[in-house]
PDB file of C-alpha atoms in Angstrom:
ATOM      1  CA  ASP A1041      42.595  14.370 -74.101  1.00  0.00           C
ATOM      2  CA  THR A1042      43.579  17.220 -76.406  1.00  0.00           C
ATOM      3  CA  ALA A1043      47.280  17.206 -77.249  1.00  0.00           C
ATOM      4  CA  VAL A1044      47.620  20.875 -78.238  1.00  0.00           C
ATOM      5  CA  SER A1045      44.878  23.200 -77.077  1.00  0.00           C
ATOM      6  CA  GLN A1046      44.366  26.825 -77.944  1.00  0.00           C
ATOM      7  CA  THR A1047      42.017  29.366 -76.429  1.00  0.00           C
ATOM      8  CA  PRO A1048      39.987  31.150 -77.493  1.00  0.00           C
ATOM      9  CA  LYS A1049      38.858  29.452 -80.683  1.00  0.00           C
ATOM     10  CA  TYR A1050      37.209  32.629 -81.931  1.00  0.00           C
ATOM     11  CA  LEU A1051      38.098  36.199 -81.095  1.00  0.00           C
ATOM     12  CA  VAL A1052      36.372  39.295 -82.464  1.00  0.00           C
ATOM     13  CA  THR A1053      37.748  42.634 -81.400  1.00  0.00           C
ATOM     14  CA  GLN A1054      38.141  46.262 -82.381  1.00  0.00           C
ATOM     15  CA  MET A1055      41.171  47.826 -84.010  1.00  0.00           C
ATOM     16  CA  GLY A1056      43.618  49.162 -81.455  1.00  0.00           C
ATOM     17  CA  ASN A1057      42.778  46.642 -78.748  1.00  0.00           C
ATOM     18  CA  ASP A1058      45.254  44.259 -77.122  1.00  0.00           C
ATOM     19  CA  LYS A1059      44.453  40.538 -77.050  1.00  0.00           C
ATOM     20  CA  SER A1060      46.063  37.244 -76.124  1.00  0.00           C
ATOM     21  CA  ILE A1061      45.792  33.703 -77.417  1.00  0.00           C
ATOM     22  CA  LYS A1062      46.885  30.882 -75.152  1.00  0.00           C
ATOM     23  CA  CYS A1063      48.395  27.546 -76.128  1.00  0.00           C
ATOM     24  CA  GLU A1064      49.150  24.487 -74.059  1.00  0.00           C
ATOM     25  CA  GLN A1065      50.514  21.080 -75.025  1.00  0.00           C
ATOM     26  CA  ASN A1066      50.471  17.939 -72.910  1.00  0.00           C
ATOM     27  CA  LEU A1067      52.780  15.891 -75.139  1.00  0.00           C
ATOM     28  CA  GLY A1068      55.997  16.626 -73.293  1.00  0.00           C
ATOM     29  CA  HIS A1069      57.414  18.308 -76.404  1.00  0.00           C
ATOM     30  CA  ASP A1070      60.243  20.762 -76.064  1.00  0.00           C
ATOM     31  CA  THR A1071      59.441  22.992 -79.050  1.00  0.00           C
ATOM     32  CA  MET A1072      56.368  25.080 -79.693  1.00  0.00           C
ATOM     33  CA  TYR A1073      55.382  27.288 -82.607  1.00  0.00           C
ATOM     34  CA  TRP A1074      52.972  29.944 -83.698  1.00  0.00           C
ATOM     35  CA  TYR A1075      51.822  29.980 -87.320  1.00  0.00           C
ATOM     36  CA  LYS A1076      49.566  32.459 -89.091  1.00  0.00           C
ATOM     37  CA  GLN A1077      47.145  31.392 -91.828  1.00  0.00           C
ATOM     38  CA  ASP A1078      45.955  34.298 -93.923  1.00  0.00           C
ATOM     39  CA  SER A1079      42.728  34.717 -95.864  1.00  0.00           C
ATOM     40  CA  LYS A1080      44.225  32.812 -98.800  1.00  0.00           C
ATOM     41  CA  LYS A1081      44.881  29.878 -96.459  1.00  0.00           C
ATOM     42  CA  PHE A1082      48.636  30.336 -96.719  1.00  0.00           C
ATOM     43  CA  LEU A1083      50.496  29.249 -93.597  1.00  0.00           C
ATOM     44  CA  LYS A1084      53.564  31.060 -92.374  1.00  0.00           C
ATOM     45  CA  ILE A1085      55.709  30.588 -89.307  1.00  0.00           C
ATOM     46  CA  MET A1086      55.797  33.423 -86.813  1.00  0.00           C
ATOM     47  CA  PHE A1087      57.741  32.128 -83.834  1.00  0.00           C
ATOM     48  CA  SER A1088      59.306  29.015 -82.425  1.00  0.00           C
ATOM     49  CA  TYR A1089      60.405  28.374 -78.872  1.00  0.00           C
ATOM     50  CA  ASN A1090      62.647  25.564 -77.703  1.00  0.00           C
ATOM     51  CA  ASN A1091      62.671  24.935 -73.963  1.00  0.00           C
ATOM     52  CA  LYS A1092      61.256  28.422 -73.331  1.00  0.00           C
ATOM     53  CA  GLU A1093      63.924  30.050 -75.478  1.00  0.00           C
ATOM     54  CA  LEU A1094      63.004  32.034 -78.599  1.00  0.00           C
ATOM     55  CA  ILE A1095      64.557  30.365 -81.638  1.00  0.00           C
ATOM     56  CA  ILE A1096      62.696  31.788 -84.617  1.00  0.00           C
ATOM     57  CA  ASN A1097      61.195  35.255 -84.921  1.00  0.00           C
ATOM     58  CA  GLU A1098      60.162  35.499 -88.524  1.00  0.00           C
ATOM     59  CA  THR A1099      60.061  39.271 -89.108  1.00  0.00           C
ATOM     60  CA  VAL A1100      56.875  39.604 -87.162  1.00  0.00           C
ATOM     61  CA  PRO A1101      55.937  43.151 -86.047  1.00  0.00           C
ATOM     62  CA  ASN A1102      56.943  43.788 -82.472  1.00  0.00           C
ATOM     63  CA  ARG A1103      53.260  44.295 -81.633  1.00  0.00           C
ATOM     64  CA  PHE A1104      53.297  40.498 -81.434  1.00  0.00           C
ATOM     65  CA  SER A1105      54.967  39.202 -78.305  1.00  0.00           C
ATOM     66  CA  PRO A1106      55.146  35.493 -77.560  1.00  0.00           C
ATOM     67  CA  LYS A1107      55.581  34.386 -73.985  1.00  0.00           C
ATOM     68  CA  SER A1108      56.597  30.917 -72.849  1.00  0.00           C
ATOM     69  CA  PRO A1109      56.236  30.567 -69.069  1.00  0.00           C
ATOM     70  CA  ASP A1110      57.226  26.902 -69.303  1.00  0.00           C
ATOM     71  CA  LYS A1111      57.852  24.214 -71.909  1.00  0.00           C
ATOM     72  CA  ALA A1112      54.174  23.292 -72.097  1.00  0.00           C
ATOM     73  CA  HIS A1113      52.836  26.786 -72.783  1.00  0.00           C
ATOM     74  CA  LEU A1114      53.354  29.365 -75.501  1.00  0.00           C
ATOM     75  CA  ASN A1115      51.045  32.343 -75.430  1.00  0.00           C
ATOM     76  CA  LEU A1116      50.722  35.031 -78.077  1.00  0.00           C
ATOM     77  CA  HIS A1117      49.985  38.593 -77.077  1.00  0.00           C
ATOM     78  CA  ILE A1118      49.100  41.154 -79.718  1.00  0.00           C
ATOM     79  CA  ASN A1119      49.114  44.888 -79.030  1.00  0.00           C
ATOM     80  CA  SER A1120      47.333  47.603 -80.980  1.00  0.00           C
ATOM     81  CA  LEU A1121      45.483  45.205 -83.251  1.00  0.00           C
ATOM     82  CA  GLU A1122      45.215  46.131 -86.929  1.00  0.00           C
ATOM     83  CA  LEU A1123      42.806  44.988 -89.610  1.00  0.00           C
ATOM     84  CA  GLY A1124      45.602  43.008 -91.274  1.00  0.00           C
ATOM     85  CA  ASP A1125      46.022  40.895 -88.157  1.00  0.00           C
ATOM     86  CA  SER A1126      42.752  39.132 -88.965  1.00  0.00           C
ATOM     87  CA  ALA A1127      43.721  35.530 -89.611  1.00  0.00           C
ATOM     88  CA  VAL A1128      43.680  32.073 -88.100  1.00  0.00           C
ATOM     89  CA  TYR A1129      46.553  31.522 -85.689  1.00  0.00           C
ATOM     90  CA  PHE A1130      47.778  27.973 -85.133  1.00  0.00           C
ATOM     91  CA  CYS A1131      49.890  26.767 -82.272  1.00  0.00           C
ATOM     92  CA  ALA A1132      51.918  23.585 -82.767  1.00  0.00           C
ATOM     93  CA  SER A1133      54.459  21.504 -80.935  1.00  0.00           C
ATOM     94  CA  SER A1134      57.099  18.934 -81.754  1.00  0.00           C
ATOM     95  CA  HIS A1135      60.031  17.168 -80.237  1.00  0.00           C
ATOM     96  CA  THR A1136      63.512  18.234 -81.212  1.00  0.00           C
ATOM     97  CA  ALA A1137      66.927  17.051 -80.219  1.00  0.00           C
ATOM     98  CA  GLY A1138      68.080  20.248 -78.590  1.00  0.00           C
ATOM     99  CA  LEU A1139      68.347  22.740 -81.426  1.00  0.00           C
ATOM    100  CA  ALA A1140      68.862  19.999 -83.965  1.00  0.00           C
ATOM    101  CA  VAL A1141      66.421  18.892 -86.580  1.00  0.00           C
ATOM    102  CA  VAL A1142      62.847  18.293 -85.542  1.00  0.00           C
ATOM    103  CA  THR A1143      62.775  14.586 -84.913  1.00  0.00           C
ATOM    104  CA  GLY A1144      59.095  13.931 -85.160  1.00  0.00           C
ATOM    105  CA  GLU A1145      55.833  15.056 -86.533  1.00  0.00           C
ATOM    106  CA  LEU A1146      54.093  18.258 -85.691  1.00  0.00           C
ATOM    107  CA  PHE A1147      50.962  18.432 -83.607  1.00  0.00           C
ATOM    108  CA  PHE A1148      48.690  21.372 -84.248  1.00  0.00           C
ATOM    109  CA  GLY A1149      46.086  23.065 -82.143  1.00  0.00           C
ATOM    110  CA  GLU A1150      42.665  23.659 -83.666  1.00  0.00           C
ATOM    111  CA  GLY A1151      43.411  27.252 -84.512  1.00  0.00           C
ATOM    112  CA  SER A1152      42.184  30.584 -83.181  1.00  0.00           C
ATOM    113  CA  ARG A1153      40.278  32.736 -85.632  1.00  0.00           C
ATOM    114  CA  LEU A1154      40.972  36.397 -84.944  1.00  0.00           C
ATOM    115  CA  THR A1155      38.743  39.009 -86.552  1.00  0.00           C
ATOM    116  CA  VAL A1156      39.686  42.651 -86.167  1.00  0.00           C
ATOM    117  CA  LEU A1157      36.886  45.126 -86.963  1.00  0.00           C
TER     118      LEU A1157
ATOM    119  CA  LYS B 408      57.938  32.656-106.547  1.00  0.00           C
ATOM    120  CA  ASN B 409      57.347  30.523-103.467  1.00  0.00           C
ATOM    121  CA  GLU B 410      60.147  28.326-102.244  1.00  0.00           C
ATOM    122  CA  VAL B 411      57.586  25.500-102.159  1.00  0.00           C
ATOM    123  CA  GLU B 412      55.209  24.912-105.051  1.00  0.00           C
ATOM    124  CA  GLN B 413      52.397  22.398-105.110  1.00  0.00           C
ATOM    125  CA  SER B 414      50.422  21.078-108.021  1.00  0.00           C
ATOM    126  CA  PRO B 415      47.657  20.918-108.772  1.00  0.00           C
ATOM    127  CA  GLN B 416      46.086  23.699-106.724  1.00  0.00           C
ATOM    128  CA  ASN B 417      42.671  22.083-107.019  1.00  0.00           C
ATOM    129  CA  LEU B 418      41.822  18.478-107.762  1.00  0.00           C
ATOM    130  CA  THR B 419      38.423  16.867-108.124  1.00  0.00           C
ATOM    131  CA  ALA B 420      38.129  13.119-108.585  1.00  0.00           C
ATOM    132  CA  GLN B 421      35.663  10.288-108.264  1.00  0.00           C
ATOM    133  CA  GLU B 422      35.627   7.909-105.351  1.00  0.00           C
ATOM    134  CA  GLY B 423      38.086   5.079-105.864  1.00  0.00           C
ATOM    135  CA  GLU B 424      40.516   6.994-108.059  1.00  0.00           C
ATOM    136  CA  PHE B 425      44.258   7.057-107.439  1.00  0.00           C
ATOM    137  CA  ILE B 426      45.327  10.552-106.416  1.00  0.00           C
ATOM    138  CA  THR B 427      48.729  12.199-106.774  1.00  0.00           C
ATOM    139  CA  ILE B 428      49.688  15.587-105.357  1.00  0.00           C
ATOM    140  CA  ASN B 429      53.091  16.992-106.177  1.00  0.00           C
ATOM    141  CA  CYS B 430      55.432  19.262-104.268  1.00  0.00           C
ATOM    142  CA  SER B 431      58.578  20.894-105.615  1.00  0.00           C
ATOM    143  CA  TYR B 432      60.949  23.020-103.630  1.00  0.00           C
ATOM    144  CA  SER B 433      63.890  25.183-104.526  1.00  0.00           C
ATOM    145  CA  VAL B 434      65.919  25.283-101.319  1.00  0.00           C
ATOM    146  CA  GLY B 435      67.986  22.926 -99.211  1.00  0.00           C
ATOM    147  CA  ILE B 436      65.903  21.104 -96.668  1.00  0.00           C
ATOM    148  CA  SER B 437      66.386  18.779 -93.743  1.00  0.00           C
ATOM    149  CA  ALA B 438      62.967  17.157 -93.994  1.00  0.00           C
ATOM    150  CA  LEU B 439      59.566  17.492 -95.623  1.00  0.00           C
ATOM    151  CA  HIS B 440      56.112  17.298 -94.086  1.00  0.00           C
ATOM    152  CA  TRP B 441      52.760  16.480 -95.610  1.00  0.00           C
ATOM    153  CA  LEU B 442      49.853  17.955 -93.695  1.00  0.00           C
ATOM    154  CA  GLN B 443      46.102  17.599 -94.068  1.00  0.00           C
ATOM    155  CA  GLN B 444      43.759  20.459 -93.255  1.00  0.00           C
ATOM    156  CA  HIS B 445      40.189  19.351 -92.731  1.00  0.00           C
ATOM    157  CA  PRO B 446      37.231  21.386 -93.948  1.00  0.00           C
ATOM    158  CA  GLY B 447      36.663  22.377 -90.310  1.00  0.00           C
ATOM    159  CA  GLY B 448      40.133  23.939 -90.242  1.00  0.00           C
ATOM    160  CA  GLY B 449      42.126  21.515 -88.078  1.00  0.00           C
ATOM    161  CA  ILE B 450      45.591  20.487 -89.306  1.00  0.00           C
ATOM    162  CA  VAL B 451      46.972  16.981 -88.989  1.00  0.00           C
ATOM    163  CA  SER B 452      50.489  15.859 -89.770  1.00  0.00           C
ATOM    164  CA  LEU B 453      50.441  12.925 -92.199  1.00  0.00           C
ATOM    165  CA  PHE B 454      54.114  12.290 -92.841  1.00  0.00           C
ATOM    166  CA  MET B 455      57.542  13.611 -92.116  1.00  0.00           C
ATOM    167  CA  LEU B 456      60.211  12.254 -94.433  1.00  0.00           C
ATOM    168  CA  SER B 457      63.755  13.023 -95.402  1.00  0.00           C
ATOM    169  CA  SER B 458      64.377  10.230 -97.900  1.00  0.00           C
ATOM    170  CA  GLY B 459      62.674   7.403 -99.734  1.00  0.00           C
ATOM    171  CA  LYS B 460      59.095   6.483 -99.128  1.00  0.00           C
ATOM    172  CA  LYS B 461      56.599   6.131 -96.283  1.00  0.00           C
ATOM    173  CA  LYS B 462      53.226   4.426 -96.241  1.00  0.00           C
ATOM    174  CA  HIS B 463      50.359   4.762 -93.842  1.00  0.00           C
ATOM    175  CA  GLY B 464      47.150   2.997 -94.741  1.00  0.00           C
ATOM    176  CA  ARG B 465      46.033   4.284 -98.140  1.00  0.00           C
ATOM    177  CA  LEU B 466      48.522   7.152 -98.085  1.00  0.00           C
ATOM    178  CA  ILE B 467      51.993   6.973 -99.586  1.00  0.00           C
ATOM    179  CA  ALA B 468      54.576   9.747 -99.555  1.00  0.00           C
ATOM    180  CA  THR B 469      57.778   9.767-101.546  1.00  0.00           C
ATOM    181  CA  ILE B 470      60.657  12.183-101.751  1.00  0.00           C
ATOM    182  CA  ASN B 471      63.518  12.597-104.211  1.00  0.00           C
ATOM    183  CA  ILE B 472      66.109  14.804-102.584  1.00  0.00           C
ATOM    184  CA  GLN B 473      68.228  15.181-105.742  1.00  0.00           C
ATOM    185  CA  GLU B 474      65.247  16.362-107.777  1.00  0.00           C
ATOM    186  CA  LYS B 475      63.823  18.419-104.887  1.00  0.00           C
ATOM    187  CA  HIS B 476      60.448  16.799-105.343  1.00  0.00           C
ATOM    188  CA  SER B 477      57.920  14.935-103.242  1.00  0.00           C
ATOM    189  CA  SER B 478      54.615  13.282-104.035  1.00  0.00           C
ATOM    190  CA  LEU B 479      51.657  12.314-101.905  1.00  0.00           C
ATOM    191  CA  HIS B 480      49.540   9.461-103.240  1.00  0.00           C
ATOM    192  CA  ILE B 481      46.124   8.331-102.070  1.00  0.00           C
ATOM    193  CA  THR B 482      44.927   4.929-103.202  1.00  0.00           C
ATOM    194  CA  ALA B 483      41.231   4.012-103.391  1.00  0.00           C
ATOM    195  CA  SER B 484      40.212   7.591-102.611  1.00  0.00           C
ATOM    196  CA  HIS B 485      37.121   8.221-100.523  1.00  0.00           C
ATOM    197  CA  PRO B 486      34.959  11.320 -99.977  1.00  0.00           C
ATOM    198  CA  ARG B 487      36.360  11.585 -96.438  1.00  0.00           C
ATOM    199  CA  ASP B 488      39.776  12.252 -98.021  1.00  0.00           C
ATOM    200  CA  SER B 489      38.420  15.612 -99.195  1.00  0.00           C
ATOM    201  CA  ALA B 490      40.634  18.225 -97.578  1.00  0.00           C
ATOM    202  CA  VAL B 491      43.483  20.621 -98.290  1.00  0.00           C
ATOM    203  CA  TYR B 492      46.849  18.868 -98.450  1.00  0.00           C
ATOM    204  CA  ILE B 493      49.846  20.996 -97.589  1.00  0.00           C
ATOM    205  CA  CYS B 494      53.495  20.323 -98.283  1.00  0.00           C
ATOM    206  CA  ALA B 495      55.970  21.986 -95.925  1.00  0.00           C
ATOM    207  CA  VAL B 496      59.748  21.856 -95.999  1.00  0.00           C
ATOM    208  CA  LEU B 497      61.962  22.116 -92.973  1.00  0.00           C
ATOM    209  CA  ARG B 498      64.743  24.613 -93.424  1.00  0.00           C
ATOM    210  CA  GLY B 499      67.449  24.392 -90.832  1.00  0.00           C
ATOM    211  CA  ALA B 500      66.451  23.228 -87.406  1.00  0.00           C
ATOM    212  CA  GLN B 501      62.898  24.382 -86.985  1.00  0.00           C
ATOM    213  CA  LYS B 502      61.674  26.690 -89.733  1.00  0.00           C
ATOM    214  CA  LEU B 503      58.851  25.227 -91.805  1.00  0.00           C
ATOM    215  CA  VAL B 504      58.081  26.824 -95.164  1.00  0.00           C
ATOM    216  CA  PHE B 505      54.677  25.900 -96.537  1.00  0.00           C
ATOM    217  CA  GLY B 506      53.297  25.336 -99.991  1.00  0.00           C
ATOM    218  CA  GLN B 507      50.031  26.959-100.922  1.00  0.00           C
ATOM    219  CA  GLY B 508      48.059  23.750-100.498  1.00  0.00           C
ATOM    220  CA  THR B 509      46.107  21.485-102.812  1.00  0.00           C
ATOM    221  CA  ARG B 510      42.361  21.379-102.375  1.00  0.00           C
ATOM    222  CA  LEU B 511      41.165  17.821-102.998  1.00  0.00           C
ATOM    223  CA  THR B 512      37.512  16.971-103.508  1.00  0.00           C
ATOM    224  CA  ILE B 513      36.454  13.349-103.861  1.00  0.00           C
ATOM    225  CA  ASN B 514      32.939  12.882-105.189  1.00  0.00           C
ATOM    226  CA  PRO B 515      30.932   9.752-104.318  1.00  0.00           C
TER     227      PRO B 515
END
């Protein structure tokens, strides 16, 4: 039973298109994240949601719009894709005590490799 | 300069060797994570610690808050330990800042 699942795993698309990546966790966690890993394998946080509320928006272009329909889901929609958006996108979840410090370890999805041509 | 620096960037060792990966950070943190990224790309959380030392099997993680430094040790290393090890510090409630990773290769 996969704890954090992302779909699709691979996504190849043309510049200018709009695409979505979905993420679901079955751990009962209250906080979910999107991270971007660039071609140099450097990870950087994009967004975090706590109980469906946006907590962190780390200077991500507004072409990226996260949507959290419920605590178990955090989807990432990207408009007008650019070449520089090519990366691996990781979803993760954890348990927090409200907005206090993350109390436990992070669980990551397997990543979604986005290639923009 | 990154807020989180790891050393070495690459490490190759023989099976059975004792491995140490270092992480230094320059900001105030509430906790520190060690992550393992497999060659296939998946990321697994190894430890989260805010003080002292934690041990899990052959892995040991330590942190010195005053010196802003953490180490990850692997005893009796094995080829299956080959992976990228990533240090990440928790700033504030939920923001993780990552090091650049250490690529470890253990040869049989």
